[in-house]
């Protein structure tokens, strides 16, 4: 599975020593930035350091590209609308084995590396788990020396920056490249043209063959920006290629000269809007249309780029295309690539339909990341017709032929046809991108065992019956290079000392820690590292929120997007219950706890924003109530993002993974936290189930309804009022939300949460799970008071995370789906 290797310090760092590095940084200060050591501020030092590192990165990139070209390698092309890369300096230095060299060199120049690292804006080109997974995967692909390219969108603005004003979320634009991004390289030589709108003309060729010609209404340019992706040890450097939209003719001089100053700019503005923002609000028609245009834009550019590269080696001979190219569709966002490839093959390359379809269905594979109906994309057929008229024709043709196949299997079964069809009939004809993805791919996978099972059983049962074996599972993973080695240097150093330093490439090696789990000295060292990390986070909390937290308290962390199914409000209700218990009994016995949240809510998701507001208002009341005697603190860290996660995860004691069973496809934060020695309190959902299998029931706090129990309760007619009237504590807490106790002068400001749970039916069964959750929290409290027991459990969690390296996920993709071979770069 994982490649065995030496410590990275023997690779790139051999070639570059401290003196070289200092010289390179100074050279970049002078020659790249036009400043000098005396004038340079932290930002300039950061840029010069990046430039010095980038020299090594580009050397690796050049060698990798040459090697792949000479070996004519098969490659995976990872199509994803999101890549949540975070910061790159620390990661690249670690992967090149240059971290220590750089740190010492900069120290000698009077510069603190950790300070200048703070200058780097996060590349937040994603919303959450799906985008971060893509980033972990491309790290693993490079590390495992697999030929791969990530393809996505070069958004000008990534995910919004979250500010909290008087307790409420305010969205501000994110400008990750305002002052230039030192890692990216523009490649104007590989610009692609993308067509949109217009109409289709039907023609008859000489041999009577019908030909379709699309006369587009608009053409825009796709400009590629390459971000090098450095594998651990720095041998293979792959590329993440992100497309930026520009107007085809940069400026219409004729119009301008004729006095139409504004008109001359209009086309530019329209074209540039395509890559302006990550997932614009899709509640309006224009927003939806823009999102579809974005998806098509990056898929079309990427396919043309792949074909250009293929033709360089194979000319017009398409027979080897499927040997060379595999495309992974990260969710349905890139599904429009399927009809686009068909269009290119049938209309442009003039292949006959069957041949083209044969190619298509050997090239694409699709990953499903959610069962939530609202996240399963459907586009109105008339919208596709307007933007991509030829593609709609192709989709109809794919569907027509597929329906014939369904009819063969289940003659006359119209119900089956209705379920399997790409087209959903109704008031408005819709195109189901999920069905299109399954039909156009040779493999489909879910992202955790339970999720893949539910994909087969509930989401696509008819496809499972039609093509048994096509739907498979690849459990998600995380890169241990970023999520342990780089973000938790003290724990990494301790692990290195105990079991050697090859675990970043072979995470199963962590198993070696198990035998030390009961060793008192090791327990002490392990918990000392945790303590120091908690001190660092406490400082950060003080700095950003002016809240004092006790580092001896339990740091209980819930970090993820805000969504009802993730149930941050279950956590909040429990906090309120604890508060109430303390008010009723000042001697209420509990170990002090700091509840720490990090979460962004979608701008248009009202209840999610109300939950953020409630956490802040309840927190504010509790934090300032002397009767609590600091037994509880509530901290909402604003602007949760990758770089903040890197600080919070190493400092966590408890990991909250409390989604309604069956709703969280996998989760990956659960893996990161457990890897860093946090204990999970969680439901049997997503990858929690596999984490529990690995760490054992004694080392995790599982509670709540299972998937089957959730279904059964729903079928029996779940009534949240039963819980409200039967459980006095639940009733008291919910009624509390209606008063102005937490929102002085604003009674009812928090009532929407109560309404969602009582009047609107509690879709995510918060009340049904409340008591079990509260009981599990009592067990957490007891366990933490036993220092030895807790330390042992924490060590075992770290030790048992081998399965969750993204290298294992990638190896599963390689074996089950991609059939790729590593290509060593010398
Ligand atoms: O919600 C899932 C999350 O559970 C999973 O870990 C992640 C990566 O597979 O994908 C998320 N899904 C989405 O973001 C949207 O489908």
CSV table of N, CA, C and O in Angstrom, one decimal, residues 172-216:
chain,number,residue,atom,x,y,z
A,172,UNK,N,-18.3,38.6,4.4
A,172,UNK,CA,-17.4,39.6,3.7
A,172,UNK,C,-16.7,38.9,2.6
A,172,UNK,O,-16.4,37.7,2.7
A,173,UNK,N,-16.4,39.6,1.5
A,173,UNK,CA,-15.7,38.9,0.4
A,173,UNK,C,-14.3,38.4,0.8
A,173,UNK,O,-13.6,39.0,1.6
A,174,UNK,N,-14.0,37.3,0.3
A,174,UNK,CA,-12.6,36.7,0.5
A,174,UNK,C,-11.8,37.1,-0.7
A,174,UNK,O,-12.2,37.0,-1.8
A,175,UNK,N,-10.6,37.6,-0.4
A,175,UNK,CA,-9.7,38.0,-1.5
A,175,UNK,C,-8.4,37.4,-1.3
A,175,UNK,O,-7.5,38.0,-0.7
A,176,UNK,N,-8.3,36.1,-1.7
A,176,UNK,CA,-7.1,35.4,-1.4
A,176,UNK,C,-5.9,35.7,-2.2
A,176,UNK,O,-4.8,35.4,-1.9
A,177,UNK,N,-6.1,36.5,-3.3
A,177,UNK,CA,-5.0,36.8,-4.2
A,177,UNK,C,-4.9,38.3,-4.5
A,177,UNK,O,-4.3,38.7,-5.5
A,178,UNK,N,-5.4,39.1,-3.5
A,178,UNK,CA,-5.3,40.5,-3.7
A,178,UNK,C,-3.9,41.0,-4.0
A,178,UNK,O,-3.7,41.9,-4.8
A,179,UNK,N,-2.9,40.5,-3.2
A,179,UNK,CA,-1.6,41.0,-3.4
A,179,UNK,C,-0.7,39.9,-4.1
A,179,UNK,O,0.5,39.8,-3.9
A,180,UNK,N,-1.4,39.1,-5.0
A,180,UNK,CA,-0.6,38.1,-5.7
A,180,UNK,C,-0.5,36.9,-4.9
A,180,UNK,O,-0.3,36.9,-3.7
A,181,UNK,N,-0.5,35.7,-5.6
A,181,UNK,CA,-0.3,34.4,-5.0
A,181,UNK,C,1.0,33.9,-5.4
A,181,UNK,O,1.2,33.7,-6.6
A,182,UNK,N,1.9,33.6,-4.5
A,182,UNK,CA,3.3,33.3,-4.9
A,182,UNK,C,3.4,31.9,-5.5
A,182,UNK,O,4.4,31.5,-6.1
A,183,UNK,N,2.4,31.0,-5.4
A,183,UNK,CA,2.5,29.6,-5.9
A,183,UNK,C,2.0,29.4,-7.3
A,183,UNK,O,2.4,28.5,-7.9
A,184,UNK,N,1.1,30.3,-7.7
A,184,UNK,CA,0.5,30.0,-9.0
A,184,UNK,C,1.2,30.5,-10.2
A,184,UNK,O,1.9,31.5,-10.2
A,185,UNK,N,1.1,29.7,-11.3
A,185,UNK,CA,1.8,30.1,-12.5
A,185,UNK,C,0.7,30.2,-13.6
A,185,UNK,O,0.0,29.3,-13.9
A,186,UNK,N,0.7,31.3,-14.3
A,186,UNK,CA,-0.3,31.5,-15.4
A,186,UNK,C,0.3,30.8,-16.7
A,186,UNK,O,1.5,30.9,-16.9
A,187,UNK,N,-0.5,30.1,-17.4
A,187,UNK,CA,-0.1,29.4,-18.6
A,187,UNK,C,-0.8,29.8,-19.8
A,187,UNK,O,-1.7,29.1,-20.3
A,188,UNK,N,-0.5,31.1,-20.3
A,188,UNK,CA,-1.3,31.6,-21.4
A,188,UNK,C,-1.2,30.7,-22.7
A,188,UNK,O,-2.1,30.7,-23.5
A,189,UNK,N,-0.1,29.9,-22.7
A,189,UNK,CA,0.1,29.0,-23.9
A,189,UNK,C,-1.0,27.9,-24.0
A,189,UNK,O,-1.1,27.3,-25.0
A,190,UNK,N,-1.7,27.7,-22.9
A,190,UNK,CA,-2.7,26.6,-22.9
A,190,UNK,C,-4.1,27.2,-22.7
A,190,UNK,O,-5.0,26.4,-22.2
A,191,UNK,N,-4.3,28.4,-23.1
A,191,UNK,CA,-5.7,28.9,-23.0
A,191,UNK,C,-6.7,28.1,-23.9
A,191,UNK,O,-6.3,27.6,-25.0
A,192,UNK,N,-7.9,28.0,-23.4
A,192,UNK,CA,-8.9,27.3,-24.2
A,192,UNK,C,-10.1,28.2,-24.4
A,192,UNK,O,-10.3,29.1,-23.6
A,193,UNK,N,-10.8,27.9,-25.5
A,193,UNK,CA,-12.0,28.7,-25.8
A,193,UNK,C,-13.3,27.9,-25.4
A,193,UNK,O,-13.3,26.7,-25.6
A,194,UNK,N,-14.2,28.5,-24.8
A,194,UNK,CA,-15.5,27.8,-24.4
A,194,UNK,C,-16.7,28.6,-25.0
A,194,UNK,O,-16.8,29.8,-24.9
A,195,UNK,N,-17.6,27.8,-25.6
A,195,UNK,CA,-18.8,28.4,-26.2
A,195,UNK,C,-20.0,28.2,-25.3
A,195,UNK,O,-20.1,27.3,-24.5
A,196,UNK,N,-20.9,29.2,-25.4
A,196,UNK,CA,-22.1,29.2,-24.6
A,196,UNK,C,-23.3,29.7,-25.5
A,196,UNK,O,-23.0,30.5,-26.4
A,197,UNK,N,-24.5,29.3,-25.1
A,197,UNK,CA,-25.7,29.9,-25.7
A,197,UNK,C,-25.8,29.6,-27.2
A,197,UNK,O,-25.1,28.7,-27.7
A,198,UNK,N,-26.6,30.3,-27.9
A,198,UNK,CA,-26.7,30.1,-29.4
A,198,UNK,C,-27.7,29.1,-29.8
A,198,UNK,O,-28.7,28.8,-29.0
A,199,UNK,N,-27.6,28.4,-30.9
A,199,UNK,CA,-28.5,27.5,-31.5
A,199,UNK,C,-27.8,26.4,-32.2
A,199,UNK,O,-26.6,26.5,-32.5
A,200,UNK,N,-28.6,25.3,-32.5
A,200,UNK,CA,-28.0,24.1,-33.2
A,200,UNK,C,-28.6,24.0,-34.6
A,200,UNK,O,-29.8,24.1,-34.8
A,201,UNK,N,-27.7,23.9,-35.6
A,201,UNK,CA,-28.2,23.7,-37.0
A,201,UNK,C,-28.0,22.2,-37.3
A,201,UNK,O,-27.0,21.6,-37.1
A,202,UNK,N,-29.1,21.7,-38.0
A,202,UNK,CA,-29.0,20.3,-38.4
A,202,UNK,C,-28.6,20.3,-39.9
A,202,UNK,O,-29.3,21.0,-40.7
A,203,UNK,N,-27.6,19.5,-40.3
A,203,UNK,CA,-27.2,19.5,-41.7
A,203,UNK,C,-27.1,18.1,-42.1
A,203,UNK,O,-27.0,17.1,-41.3
A,204,UNK,N,-27.1,17.9,-43.4
A,204,UNK,CA,-27.0,16.5,-44.0
A,204,UNK,C,-25.7,16.4,-44.7
A,204,UNK,O,-25.5,17.1,-45.7
A,205,UNK,N,-24.8,15.5,-44.3
A,205,UNK,CA,-23.5,15.4,-44.9
A,205,UNK,C,-23.7,14.6,-46.3
A,205,UNK,O,-24.8,14.2,-46.6
A,206,UNK,N,-22.6,14.4,-47.0
A,206,UNK,CA,-22.6,13.8,-48.3
A,206,UNK,C,-23.2,12.4,-48.3
A,206,UNK,O,-24.0,12.0,-49.1
A,207,UNK,N,-22.8,11.7,-47.2
A,207,UNK,CA,-23.3,10.3,-47.2
A,207,UNK,C,-24.6,10.1,-46.5
A,207,UNK,O,-25.0,9.1,-46.0
A,208,UNK,N,-25.3,11.2,-46.4
A,208,UNK,CA,-26.6,11.2,-45.7
A,208,UNK,C,-26.6,11.3,-44.2
A,208,UNK,O,-27.6,11.3,-43.5
A,209,UNK,N,-25.4,11.4,-43.7
A,209,UNK,CA,-25.2,11.4,-42.3
A,209,UNK,C,-25.7,12.8,-41.7
A,209,UNK,O,-25.3,13.8,-42.3
A,210,UNK,N,-26.4,12.7,-40.7
A,210,UNK,CA,-26.9,13.9,-40.1
A,210,UNK,C,-25.8,14.5,-39.3
A,210,UNK,O,-25.1,13.9,-38.5
A,211,UNK,N,-25.6,15.8,-39.5
A,211,UNK,CA,-24.5,16.5,-38.7
A,211,UNK,C,-25.2,17.7,-37.9
A,211,UNK,O,-26.1,18.3,-38.4
A,212,UNK,N,-24.7,17.9,-36.7
A,212,UNK,CA,-25.2,18.9,-35.9
A,212,UNK,C,-24.1,20.0,-35.8
A,212,UNK,O,-23.0,19.7,-35.5
A,213,UNK,N,-24.5,21.3,-36.0
A,213,UNK,CA,-23.5,22.3,-35.9
A,213,UNK,C,-24.1,23.3,-34.8
A,213,UNK,O,-25.2,23.9,-35.0
A,214,UNK,N,-23.3,23.5,-33.8
A,214,UNK,CA,-23.7,24.4,-32.7
A,214,UNK,C,-23.1,25.8,-33.1
A,214,UNK,O,-21.9,26.0,-33.3
A,215,UNK,N,-24.0,26.8,-33.2
A,215,UNK,CA,-23.6,28.2,-33.5
A,215,UNK,C,-23.7,28.9,-32.1
A,215,UNK,O,-24.8,29.3,-31.8
A,216,UNK,N,-22.6,29.0,-31.4
A,216,UNK,CA,-22.7,29.6,-30.1
A,216,UNK,C,-23.0,31.1,-30.1
A,216,UNK,O,-22.6,31.8,-31.1
